[in-house]
PDB file of C-alpha atoms in Angstrom:
ATOM      1  CA  MET A1500      29.062 -15.554 -37.580  1.00  0.00           C
ATOM      2  CA  VAL A1501      31.952 -13.667 -35.469  1.00  0.00           C
ATOM      3  CA  GLY A1502      33.268 -14.857 -32.473  1.00  0.00           C
ATOM      4  CA  PHE A1503      32.018 -17.899 -30.474  1.00  0.00           C
ATOM      5  CA  LYS A1504      28.340 -18.439 -31.229  1.00  0.00           C
ATOM      6  CA  PRO A1505      25.722 -18.258 -28.849  1.00  0.00           C
ATOM      7  CA  THR A1506      25.121 -21.750 -27.209  1.00  0.00           C
ATOM      8  CA  ASP A1507      21.578 -23.328 -26.694  1.00  0.00           C
ATOM      9  CA  VAL A1508      21.965 -23.094 -22.861  1.00  0.00           C
ATOM     10  CA  PRO A1509      21.880 -19.735 -21.269  1.00  0.00           C
ATOM     11  CA  PRO A1510      24.962 -18.671 -19.108  1.00  0.00           C
ATOM     12  CA  THR A1511      24.584 -19.734 -15.536  1.00  0.00           C
ATOM     13  CA  ALA A1512      24.823 -16.761 -12.791  1.00  0.00           C
ATOM     14  CA  ALA A1513      28.496 -18.167 -11.622  1.00  0.00           C
ATOM     15  CA  VAL A1514      29.516 -18.321 -15.294  1.00  0.00           C
ATOM     16  CA  LYS A1515      28.424 -14.513 -15.263  1.00  0.00           C
ATOM     17  CA  PHE A1516      30.151 -13.503 -12.102  1.00  0.00           C
ATOM     18  CA  VAL A1517      33.421 -14.954 -13.081  1.00  0.00           C
ATOM     19  CA  GLY A1518      33.365 -13.846 -16.716  1.00  0.00           C
ATOM     20  CA  ALA A1519      32.427 -10.413 -15.637  1.00  0.00           C
ATOM     21  CA  GLY A1520      35.356 -10.046 -13.139  1.00  0.00           C
ATOM     22  CA  THR A1521      37.710 -11.837 -15.448  1.00  0.00           C
ATOM     23  CA  ALA A1522      36.712  -9.556 -18.748  1.00  0.00           C
ATOM     24  CA  ALA A1523      37.064  -6.460 -16.422  1.00  0.00           C
ATOM     25  CA  CYS A1524      40.214  -7.142 -15.463  1.00  0.00           C
ATOM     26  CA  ILE A1525      41.642  -7.678 -19.209  1.00  0.00           C
ATOM     27  CA  ALA A1526      40.098  -4.253 -19.852  1.00  0.00           C
ATOM     28  CA  ASP A1527      41.915  -2.666 -17.064  1.00  0.00           C
ATOM     29  CA  LEU A1528      45.266  -4.043 -18.151  1.00  0.00           C
ATOM     30  CA  ILE A1529      44.605  -2.671 -21.349  1.00  0.00           C
ATOM     31  CA  THR A1530      42.698   0.844 -20.673  1.00  0.00           C
ATOM     32  CA  PHE A1531      44.688   1.691 -17.013  1.00  0.00           C
ATOM     33  CA  PRO A1532      47.046   4.261 -18.073  1.00  0.00           C
ATOM     34  CA  LEU A1533      43.869   6.174 -19.752  1.00  0.00           C
ATOM     35  CA  ASP A1534      42.446   6.154 -15.871  1.00  0.00           C
ATOM     36  CA  THR A1535      45.459   7.202 -14.540  1.00  0.00           C
ATOM     37  CA  ALA A1536      45.775  10.211 -16.576  1.00  0.00           C
ATOM     38  CA  LYS A1537      42.093  10.730 -16.097  1.00  0.00           C
ATOM     39  CA  VAL A1538      42.701  11.009 -12.425  1.00  0.00           C
ATOM     40  CA  ARG A1539      45.416  13.322 -12.493  1.00  0.00           C
ATOM     41  CA  LEU A1540      43.420  15.530 -14.468  1.00  0.00           C
ATOM     42  CA  GLN A1541      40.813  15.320 -12.470  1.00  0.00           C
ATOM     43  CA  ILE A1542      42.937  16.376  -8.756  1.00  0.00           C
ATOM     44  CA  GLN A1543      44.812  18.984 -10.666  1.00  0.00           C
ATOM     45  CA  GLY A1544      43.394  22.350  -9.334  1.00  0.00           C
ATOM     46  CA  GLU A1545      42.972  21.317  -5.944  1.00  0.00           C
ATOM     47  CA  ASN A1546      46.109  23.080  -4.873  1.00  0.00           C
ATOM     48  CA  LYS A1547      45.916  26.484  -4.417  1.00  0.00           C
ATOM     49  CA  VAL A1548      49.316  27.890  -5.194  1.00  0.00           C
ATOM     50  CA  ALA A1549      48.767  26.172  -8.501  1.00  0.00           C
ATOM     51  CA  VAL A1550      45.488  27.845  -9.067  1.00  0.00           C
ATOM     52  CA  GLU A1551      46.550  30.992  -8.193  1.00  0.00           C
ATOM     53  CA  ALA A1552      49.584  30.817 -10.402  1.00  0.00           C
ATOM     54  CA  ARG A1553      47.634  29.508 -12.925  1.00  0.00           C
ATOM     55  CA  THR A1554      50.053  26.917 -14.388  1.00  0.00           C
ATOM     56  CA  ALA A1555      48.922  23.508 -15.136  1.00  0.00           C
ATOM     57  CA  GLN A1556      51.199  20.593 -15.152  1.00  0.00           C
ATOM     58  CA  TYR A1557      49.011  18.459 -17.183  1.00  0.00           C
ATOM     59  CA  ARG A1558      47.427  19.651 -20.410  1.00  0.00           C
ATOM     60  CA  GLY A1559      45.032  16.851 -22.362  1.00  0.00           C
ATOM     61  CA  VAL A1560      45.302  13.179 -22.147  1.00  0.00           C
ATOM     62  CA  PHE A1561      48.219  12.505 -23.760  1.00  0.00           C
ATOM     63  CA  GLY A1562      49.796  15.405 -22.461  1.00  0.00           C
ATOM     64  CA  THR A1563      49.208  14.339 -19.562  1.00  0.00           C
ATOM     65  CA  MET A1564      50.538  10.836 -20.381  1.00  0.00           C
ATOM     66  CA  ALA A1565      53.688  12.169 -21.553  1.00  0.00           C
ATOM     67  CA  THR A1566      54.719  14.260 -18.918  1.00  0.00           C
ATOM     68  CA  MET A1567      54.294  11.353 -16.453  1.00  0.00           C
ATOM     69  CA  VAL A1568      56.473   9.010 -18.553  1.00  0.00           C
ATOM     70  CA  LYS A1569      59.050  12.155 -18.573  1.00  0.00           C
ATOM     71  CA  ASN A1570      59.163  12.760 -14.992  1.00  0.00           C
ATOM     72  CA  GLU A1571      58.318   9.472 -13.402  1.00  0.00           C
ATOM     73  CA  GLY A1572      59.317   6.724 -15.914  1.00  0.00           C
ATOM     74  CA  PRO A1573      56.578   4.685 -17.786  1.00  0.00           C
ATOM     75  CA  ARG A1574      55.556   2.481 -14.861  1.00  0.00           C
ATOM     76  CA  SER A1575      53.549   5.499 -13.191  1.00  0.00           C
ATOM     77  CA  LEU A1576      51.170   5.036 -15.878  1.00  0.00           C
ATOM     78  CA  TYR A1577      50.154   1.870 -13.851  1.00  0.00           C
ATOM     79  CA  ASN A1578      50.504   2.991 -10.649  1.00  0.00           C
ATOM     80  CA  GLY A1579      47.489   1.269  -8.573  1.00  0.00           C
ATOM     81  CA  LEU A1580      47.204  -1.468 -11.046  1.00  0.00           C
ATOM     82  CA  VAL A1581      47.176  -4.457  -8.453  1.00  0.00           C
ATOM     83  CA  ALA A1582      44.469  -2.706  -6.384  1.00  0.00           C
ATOM     84  CA  GLY A1583      42.661  -1.827  -9.803  1.00  0.00           C
ATOM     85  CA  LEU A1584      42.731  -5.581 -10.727  1.00  0.00           C
ATOM     86  CA  GLN A1585      41.576  -6.792  -7.209  1.00  0.00           C
ATOM     87  CA  ARG A1586      38.810  -3.982  -7.260  1.00  0.00           C
ATOM     88  CA  GLN A1587      37.762  -5.180 -10.903  1.00  0.00           C
ATOM     89  CA  MET A1588      37.719  -8.721 -10.018  1.00  0.00           C
ATOM     90  CA  SER A1589      35.251  -8.190  -6.858  1.00  0.00           C
ATOM     91  CA  PHE A1590      33.677  -5.038  -8.332  1.00  0.00           C
ATOM     92  CA  ALA A1591      32.637  -6.165 -11.620  1.00  0.00           C
ATOM     93  CA  SER A1592      31.745  -9.424 -10.799  1.00  0.00           C
ATOM     94  CA  VAL A1593      29.255  -8.317  -8.413  1.00  0.00           C
ATOM     95  CA  ARG A1594      28.120  -5.355 -10.509  1.00  0.00           C
ATOM     96  CA  ILE A1595      27.945  -6.630 -13.784  1.00  0.00           C
ATOM     97  CA  GLY A1596      27.572 -10.627 -13.339  1.00  0.00           C
ATOM     98  CA  LEU A1597      24.970 -10.356 -11.080  1.00  0.00           C
ATOM     99  CA  TYR A1598      22.711  -7.673 -13.140  1.00  0.00           C
ATOM    100  CA  ASP A1599      21.019 -10.255 -15.014  1.00  0.00           C
ATOM    101  CA  SER A1600      19.987 -12.092 -12.197  1.00  0.00           C
ATOM    102  CA  VAL A1601      18.812  -9.333 -10.271  1.00  0.00           C
ATOM    103  CA  LYS A1602      16.679  -8.351 -13.102  1.00  0.00           C
ATOM    104  CA  HIS A1603      15.332 -11.363 -13.412  1.00  0.00           C
ATOM    105  CA  PHE A1604      14.197 -10.884  -9.690  1.00  0.00           C
ATOM    106  CA  TYR A1605      12.781  -7.634 -10.249  1.00  0.00           C
ATOM    107  CA  THR A1606      10.837  -9.083 -13.023  1.00  0.00           C
ATOM    108  CA  LYS A1607       9.893 -12.384 -11.283  1.00  0.00           C
ATOM    109  CA  GLY A1608      11.636 -14.298 -13.833  1.00  0.00           C
ATOM    110  CA  SER A1609       9.667 -12.493 -16.736  1.00  0.00           C
ATOM    111  CA  GLU A1610      11.910 -12.593 -20.124  1.00  0.00           C
ATOM    112  CA  HIS A1611      10.511  -9.139 -20.664  1.00  0.00           C
ATOM    113  CA  ALA A1612      12.332  -6.337 -18.436  1.00  0.00           C
ATOM    114  CA  GLY A1613      10.913  -2.844 -18.698  1.00  0.00           C
ATOM    115  CA  ILE A1614      13.548  -0.008 -18.266  1.00  0.00           C
ATOM    116  CA  GLY A1615      12.051   0.700 -14.425  1.00  0.00           C
ATOM    117  CA  SER A1616      13.127  -3.145 -13.652  1.00  0.00           C
ATOM    118  CA  ARG A1617      16.838  -2.647 -15.451  1.00  0.00           C
ATOM    119  CA  LEU A1618      17.472   0.927 -13.580  1.00  0.00           C
ATOM    120  CA  LEU A1619      16.498  -0.867 -10.682  1.00  0.00           C
ATOM    121  CA  ALA A1620      18.811  -3.784 -11.145  1.00  0.00           C
ATOM    122  CA  GLY A1621      21.533  -1.521 -12.355  1.00  0.00           C
ATOM    123  CA  CYS A1622      21.111   0.731  -8.872  1.00  0.00           C
ATOM    124  CA  THR A1623      21.206  -2.500  -6.997  1.00  0.00           C
ATOM    125  CA  THR A1624      24.120  -4.195  -8.181  1.00  0.00           C
ATOM    126  CA  GLY A1625      26.118  -1.210  -8.181  1.00  0.00           C
ATOM    127  CA  ALA A1626      25.617  -0.254  -4.802  1.00  0.00           C
ATOM    128  CA  MET A1627      26.323  -3.816  -3.810  1.00  0.00           C
ATOM    129  CA  ALA A1628      29.846  -4.002  -5.336  1.00  0.00           C
ATOM    130  CA  VAL A1629      30.578  -0.720  -3.926  1.00  0.00           C
ATOM    131  CA  ALA A1630      30.279  -2.301  -0.469  1.00  0.00           C
ATOM    132  CA  VAL A1631      32.535  -5.017  -1.371  1.00  0.00           C
ATOM    133  CA  ALA A1632      35.232  -3.427  -3.231  1.00  0.00           C
ATOM    134  CA  GLN A1633      35.372   0.132  -1.825  1.00  0.00           C
ATOM    135  CA  PRO A1634      38.860  -0.186   0.081  1.00  0.00           C
ATOM    136  CA  THR A1635      40.568  -1.412  -3.197  1.00  0.00           C
ATOM    137  CA  ASP A1636      38.714   1.794  -4.560  1.00  0.00           C
ATOM    138  CA  VAL A1637      40.613   4.040  -2.284  1.00  0.00           C
ATOM    139  CA  VAL A1638      44.067   2.468  -2.680  1.00  0.00           C
ATOM    140  CA  LYS A1639      43.837   2.785  -6.147  1.00  0.00           C
ATOM    141  CA  VAL A1640      43.080   6.184  -6.792  1.00  0.00           C
ATOM    142  CA  ARG A1641      45.718   7.225  -3.769  1.00  0.00           C
ATOM    143  CA  PHE A1642      48.215   5.416  -5.885  1.00  0.00           C
ATOM    144  CA  GLN A1643      47.190   6.998  -9.266  1.00  0.00           C
ATOM    145  CA  ALA A1644      47.573  10.141  -7.735  1.00  0.00           C
ATOM    146  CA  GLN A1645      51.002   9.957  -6.239  1.00  0.00           C
ATOM    147  CA  ALA A1646      53.873  11.548  -7.796  1.00  0.00           C
ATOM    148  CA  ARG A1647      57.503  11.113  -7.267  1.00  0.00           C
ATOM    149  CA  MET A1648      58.563  14.587  -7.587  1.00  0.00           C
ATOM    150  CA  GLU A1649      55.852  15.887  -4.693  1.00  0.00           C
ATOM    151  CA  GLY A1650      58.556  14.810  -1.879  1.00  0.00           C
ATOM    152  CA  GLY A1651      58.442  11.153  -1.726  1.00  0.00           C
ATOM    153  CA  ARG A1652      56.279   8.254  -2.632  1.00  0.00           C
ATOM    154  CA  ARG A1653      53.133   8.082  -0.121  1.00  0.00           C
ATOM    155  CA  TYR A1654      52.824   4.466  -0.312  1.00  0.00           C
ATOM    156  CA  GLN A1655      55.506   1.778  -0.872  1.00  0.00           C
ATOM    157  CA  GLY A1656      53.161  -0.759  -2.320  1.00  0.00           C
ATOM    158  CA  THR A1657      49.135  -2.155  -2.135  1.00  0.00           C
ATOM    159  CA  LEU A1658      49.850  -3.887   1.112  1.00  0.00           C
ATOM    160  CA  ASP A1659      51.617  -0.728   2.924  1.00  0.00           C
ATOM    161  CA  ALA A1660      48.708   1.417   1.315  1.00  0.00           C
ATOM    162  CA  TYR A1661      45.654  -0.440   3.178  1.00  0.00           C
ATOM    163  CA  LYS A1662      48.089  -0.878   6.269  1.00  0.00           C
ATOM    164  CA  THR A1663      48.723   2.578   6.369  1.00  0.00           C
ATOM    165  CA  ILE A1664      45.330   4.116   5.823  1.00  0.00           C
ATOM    166  CA  ALA A1665      43.519   1.902   8.622  1.00  0.00           C
ATOM    167  CA  ARG A1666      46.598   2.900  10.962  1.00  0.00           C
ATOM    168  CA  GLU A1667      46.463   6.486  10.217  1.00  0.00           C
ATOM    169  CA  GLU A1668      43.202   7.627   8.896  1.00  0.00           C
ATOM    170  CA  GLY A1669      41.355   4.550  10.763  1.00  0.00           C
ATOM    171  CA  PHE A1670      39.083   1.949   9.553  1.00  0.00           C
ATOM    172  CA  ARG A1671      36.834   4.297   7.950  1.00  0.00           C
ATOM    173  CA  GLY A1672      39.451   5.596   5.891  1.00  0.00           C
ATOM    174  CA  LEU A1673      39.501   2.338   3.797  1.00  0.00           C
ATOM    175  CA  TRP A1674      35.916   3.487   2.913  1.00  0.00           C
ATOM    176  CA  LYS A1675      36.481   7.061   2.431  1.00  0.00           C
ATOM    177  CA  GLY A1676      34.409   8.757  -0.315  1.00  0.00           C
ATOM    178  CA  THR A1677      31.717   5.536  -0.035  1.00  0.00           C
ATOM    179  CA  SER A1678      28.743   7.890  -0.704  1.00  0.00           C
ATOM    180  CA  PRO A1679      30.266   9.393  -3.863  1.00  0.00           C
ATOM    181  CA  ASN A1680      31.214   6.085  -4.581  1.00  0.00           C
ATOM    182  CA  ILE A1681      27.593   4.279  -4.245  1.00  0.00           C
ATOM    183  CA  THR A1682      26.177   7.769  -6.162  1.00  0.00           C
ATOM    184  CA  ARG A1683      28.566   7.443  -8.895  1.00  0.00           C
ATOM    185  CA  ASN A1684      28.344   3.753  -9.695  1.00  0.00           C
ATOM    186  CA  ALA A1685      24.700   3.656  -9.301  1.00  0.00           C
ATOM    187  CA  LEU A1686      24.814   6.277 -12.399  1.00  0.00           C
ATOM    188  CA  VAL A1687      27.733   4.163 -13.668  1.00  0.00           C
ATOM    189  CA  ASN A1688      25.956   1.058 -13.368  1.00  0.00           C
ATOM    190  CA  CYS A1689      22.495   2.167 -15.030  1.00  0.00           C
ATOM    191  CA  ALA A1690      24.229   4.108 -17.611  1.00  0.00           C
ATOM    192  CA  GLU A1691      26.568   1.769 -18.671  1.00  0.00           C
ATOM    193  CA  LEU A1692      24.511  -1.577 -18.214  1.00  0.00           C
ATOM    194  CA  VAL A1693      21.245  -0.565 -19.223  1.00  0.00           C
ATOM    195  CA  THR A1694      22.210   1.419 -22.312  1.00  0.00           C
ATOM    196  CA  TYR A1695      24.225  -1.521 -23.568  1.00  0.00           C
ATOM    197  CA  ASP A1696      20.996  -3.521 -22.778  1.00  0.00           C
ATOM    198  CA  LEU A1697      19.008  -1.293 -24.854  1.00  0.00           C
ATOM    199  CA  ILE A1698      21.088  -0.703 -27.520  1.00  0.00           C
ATOM    200  CA  LYS A1699      21.671  -4.246 -27.921  1.00  0.00           C
ATOM    201  CA  ASP A1700      18.191  -5.298 -27.941  1.00  0.00           C
ATOM    202  CA  ALA A1701      17.176  -2.695 -30.460  1.00  0.00           C
ATOM    203  CA  LEU A1702      19.445  -3.640 -33.196  1.00  0.00           C
ATOM    204  CA  LEU A1703      18.393  -7.240 -32.503  1.00  0.00           C
ATOM    205  CA  LYS A1704      15.062  -6.692 -32.245  1.00  0.00           C
ATOM    206  CA  TYR A1705      14.950  -4.119 -35.865  1.00  0.00           C
ATOM    207  CA  ASN A1706      17.463  -6.963 -37.430  1.00  0.00           C
ATOM    208  CA  LEU A1707      19.982  -4.116 -38.000  1.00  0.00           C
ATOM    209  CA  MET A1708      22.762  -6.617 -36.748  1.00  0.00           C
ATOM    210  CA  THR A1709      22.998 -10.202 -35.284  1.00  0.00           C
ATOM    211  CA  ASP A1710      24.077 -11.277 -31.910  1.00  0.00           C
ATOM    212  CA  ASN A1711      27.787 -11.090 -32.674  1.00  0.00           C
ATOM    213  CA  LEU A1712      31.102  -9.137 -32.218  1.00  0.00           C
ATOM    214  CA  PRO A1713      30.063  -5.862 -34.451  1.00  0.00           C
ATOM    215  CA  CYS A1714      26.778  -5.987 -32.171  1.00  0.00           C
ATOM    216  CA  HIS A1715      28.735  -5.813 -29.072  1.00  0.00           C
ATOM    217  CA  PHE A1716      31.104  -3.554 -30.094  1.00  0.00           C
ATOM    218  CA  THR A1717      28.685  -1.421 -31.632  1.00  0.00           C
ATOM    219  CA  SER A1718      26.291  -1.167 -28.190  1.00  0.00           C
ATOM    220  CA  ALA A1719      29.300  -1.150 -26.035  1.00  0.00           C
ATOM    221  CA  PHE A1720      30.637   2.328 -27.252  1.00  0.00           C
ATOM    222  CA  GLY A1721      27.613   3.925 -26.906  1.00  0.00           C
ATOM    223  CA  ALA A1722      27.315   2.900 -23.642  1.00  0.00           C
ATOM    224  CA  GLY A1723      30.548   4.260 -22.896  1.00  0.00           C
ATOM    225  CA  PHE A1724      29.885   7.638 -24.297  1.00  0.00           C
ATOM    226  CA  CYS A1725      26.475   7.833 -22.336  1.00  0.00           C
ATOM    227  CA  THR A1726      27.784   6.813 -18.872  1.00  0.00           C
ATOM    228  CA  THR A1727      30.917   9.548 -19.309  1.00  0.00           C
ATOM    229  CA  VAL A1728      28.206  12.127 -20.060  1.00  0.00           C
ATOM    230  CA  ILE A1729      26.030  11.404 -16.994  1.00  0.00           C
ATOM    231  CA  ALA A1730      28.801  10.326 -14.343  1.00  0.00           C
ATOM    232  CA  SER A1731      31.946  12.611 -15.123  1.00  0.00           C
ATOM    233  CA  PRO A1732      30.852  14.971 -12.322  1.00  0.00           C
ATOM    234  CA  VAL A1733      30.229  12.689  -9.443  1.00  0.00           C
ATOM    235  CA  ASP A1734      33.350  10.812 -10.486  1.00  0.00           C
ATOM    236  CA  VAL A1735      35.558  14.021 -10.270  1.00  0.00           C
ATOM    237  CA  VAL A1736      34.184  14.642  -6.747  1.00  0.00           C
ATOM    238  CA  LYS A1737      34.840  11.014  -5.775  1.00  0.00           C
ATOM    239  CA  THR A1738      38.336  11.159  -7.026  1.00  0.00           C
ATOM    240  CA  ARG A1739      38.952  14.431  -5.083  1.00  0.00           C
ATOM    241  CA  TYR A1740      37.611  13.429  -2.005  1.00  0.00           C
ATOM    242  CA  MET A1741      39.068   9.847  -1.833  1.00  0.00           C
ATOM    243  CA  ASN A1742      41.954  11.573  -2.392  1.00  0.00           C
ATOM    244  CA  SER A1743      42.181  14.441  -0.163  1.00  0.00           C
ATOM    245  CA  ALA A1744      44.168  14.624   3.436  1.00  0.00           C
ATOM    246  CA  PRO A1745      41.915  14.084   6.254  1.00  0.00           C
ATOM    247  CA  GLY A1746      39.468  16.787   7.212  1.00  0.00           C
ATOM    248  CA  GLN A1747      40.674  18.786   3.937  1.00  0.00           C
ATOM    249  CA  TYR A1748      36.645  18.714   2.925  1.00  0.00           C
ATOM    250  CA  GLY A1749      34.699  17.179   5.606  1.00  0.00           C
ATOM    251  CA  SER A1750      32.082  15.371   3.293  1.00  0.00           C
ATOM    252  CA  ALA A1751      31.700  14.591  -0.582  1.00  0.00           C
ATOM    253  CA  VAL A1752      29.326  17.806  -0.629  1.00  0.00           C
ATOM    254  CA  LYS A1753      31.457  20.186   0.848  1.00  0.00           C
ATOM    255  CA  CYS A1754      34.400  18.881  -1.537  1.00  0.00           C
ATOM    256  CA  ALA A1755      31.713  19.527  -4.496  1.00  0.00           C
ATOM    257  CA  LEU A1756      30.852  22.659  -3.479  1.00  0.00           C
ATOM    258  CA  ALA A1757      34.851  23.873  -2.625  1.00  0.00           C
ATOM    259  CA  MET A1758      34.993  22.771  -6.498  1.00  0.00           C
ATOM    260  CA  LEU A1759      32.376  24.735  -7.660  1.00  0.00           C
ATOM    261  CA  ARG A1760      33.354  28.092  -5.742  1.00  0.00           C
ATOM    262  CA  LYS A1761      36.987  28.050  -6.498  1.00  0.00           C
ATOM    263  CA  GLU A1762      37.419  26.359  -9.837  1.00  0.00           C
ATOM    264  CA  GLY A1763      33.560  27.237 -11.794  1.00  0.00           C
ATOM    265  CA  PRO A1764      31.518  24.515 -13.031  1.00  0.00           C
ATOM    266  CA  LEU A1765      33.411  23.117 -15.693  1.00  0.00           C
ATOM    267  CA  ALA A1766      35.992  21.391 -12.780  1.00  0.00           C
ATOM    268  CA  PHE A1767      32.900  19.102 -12.771  1.00  0.00           C
ATOM    269  CA  TYR A1768      34.435  17.727 -16.146  1.00  0.00           C
ATOM    270  CA  LYS A1769      38.247  17.708 -15.971  1.00  0.00           C
ATOM    271  CA  GLY A1770      39.175  14.598 -17.167  1.00  0.00           C
ATOM    272  CA  PHE A1771      36.467  14.463 -19.485  1.00  0.00           C
ATOM    273  CA  THR A1772      38.334  13.455 -22.756  1.00  0.00           C
ATOM    274  CA  PRO A1773      40.837  10.667 -20.613  1.00  0.00           C
ATOM    275  CA  SER A1774      37.078   9.646 -19.268  1.00  0.00           C
ATOM    276  CA  PHE A1775      35.392   9.272 -22.181  1.00  0.00           C
ATOM    277  CA  LEU A1776      38.778   7.533 -23.895  1.00  0.00           C
ATOM    278  CA  ARG A1777      38.778   5.258 -20.959  1.00  0.00           C
ATOM    279  CA  LEU A1778      35.499   4.174 -20.501  1.00  0.00           C
ATOM    280  CA  GLY A1779      34.599   3.870 -24.399  1.00  0.00           C
ATOM    281  CA  SER A1780      37.770   1.564 -24.807  1.00  0.00           C
ATOM    282  CA  TRP A1781      37.029  -0.010 -21.213  1.00  0.00           C
ATOM    283  CA  ASN A1782      33.507  -1.017 -22.535  1.00  0.00           C
ATOM    284  CA  VAL A1783      34.279  -1.902 -25.764  1.00  0.00           C
ATOM    285  CA  VAL A1784      36.852  -4.403 -24.650  1.00  0.00           C
ATOM    286  CA  MET A1785      35.218  -5.288 -21.184  1.00  0.00           C
ATOM    287  CA  PHE A1786      31.579  -6.232 -23.051  1.00  0.00           C
ATOM    288  CA  VAL A1787      32.944  -7.676 -26.474  1.00  0.00           C
ATOM    289  CA  THR A1788      35.287 -10.048 -23.594  1.00  0.00           C
ATOM    290  CA  TYR A1789      32.225 -11.012 -21.298  1.00  0.00           C
ATOM    291  CA  GLU A1790      30.385 -12.081 -24.249  1.00  0.00           C
ATOM    292  CA  GLN A1791      32.912 -14.154 -25.651  1.00  0.00           C
ATOM    293  CA  LEU A1792      33.903 -15.719 -22.186  1.00  0.00           C
ATOM    294  CA  LYS A1793      30.216 -16.426 -21.435  1.00  0.00           C
ATOM    295  CA  ARG A1794      29.968 -18.251 -24.422  1.00  0.00           C
ATOM    296  CA  ALA A1795      33.421 -20.233 -24.603  1.00  0.00           C
ATOM    297  CA  MET A1796      32.935 -21.286 -21.030  1.00  0.00           C
ATOM    298  CA  MET A1797      29.230 -22.874 -21.589  1.00  0.00           C
ATOM    299  CA  ALA A1798      30.999 -24.421 -24.825  1.00  0.00           C
ATOM    300  CA  ALA A1799      33.462 -25.955 -22.453  1.00  0.00           C
ATOM    301  CA  ARG A1800      31.008 -26.687 -19.775  1.00  0.00           C
ATOM    302  CA  GLY A1801      28.869 -28.841 -22.627  1.00  0.00           C
ATOM    303  CA  SER A1802      31.639 -30.442 -23.975  1.00  0.00           C
ATOM    304  CA  ARG A1803      32.402 -31.853 -20.689  1.00  0.00           C
ATOM    305  CA  GLU A1804      29.112 -33.164 -19.766  1.00  0.00           C
ATOM    306  CA  ALA A1805      28.426 -34.368 -22.963  1.00  0.00           C
ATOM    307  CA  PRO A1806      32.139 -35.524 -24.590  1.00  0.00           C
ATOM    308  CA  PHE A1807      30.544 -38.260 -27.124  1.00  0.00           C
TER     309      PHE A1807
END
């Protein structure tokens, strides 16, 4: 057996809640530069002058990262990390940590969960997570999008960003992009958690793998690819809309239509490579860590309750 062995007692909702948030923060720490590169590629092209001149500041995920390090320093790859960790601790705890509990609620406690119950649980926890963590997502995107060479930094720190957005754009500014974010996270949650769930169940059901690290790795990698293909268009619109100036688009739908008209349908898959690299690696790190944290916490709990 690789890693911690499954415990006889299934993990509690509290263990899943804390474990999901912690695992997501660890995954974010490792993959954050890829996410920053993805955001820069996604917003590239919304400047009319750049589009007309047909110049591309960033080319490819690693080219983007190299350009950022050259022009803005290595720390620029971690712009918005504090808000990103705040987001994951509040966001992933809800959407991932509560997934099994909500799934069991929809199946009325039955161990057998159909695809419908899984999808419904994914949509529910995804929407709940956005309701809790939307302001942290807005601040994270704003930090990742800002570049020093654009005439000064937009915000001086995470707290300053929250205050500035609330002062200049009102309380609603902190909830900008809620609609596309709910759509995106319903898709992401369903693709990510349901795909992971189904792949893992199939591997165990047909005895292709045992419930260990290789099984978790394979399931997470498959979930990352499916999630990227399904969620990329909504993710690009969400990023563009969250980063836009007040009144630039009017709504997420108008943002999507403007992208389609000015840049064509391929604009919805801008940053696909870093999205996949990020989501694939993020899923692997998160799910593997999450599975091990659940087992470690339950083992520690068992040791405290029965020391002899």
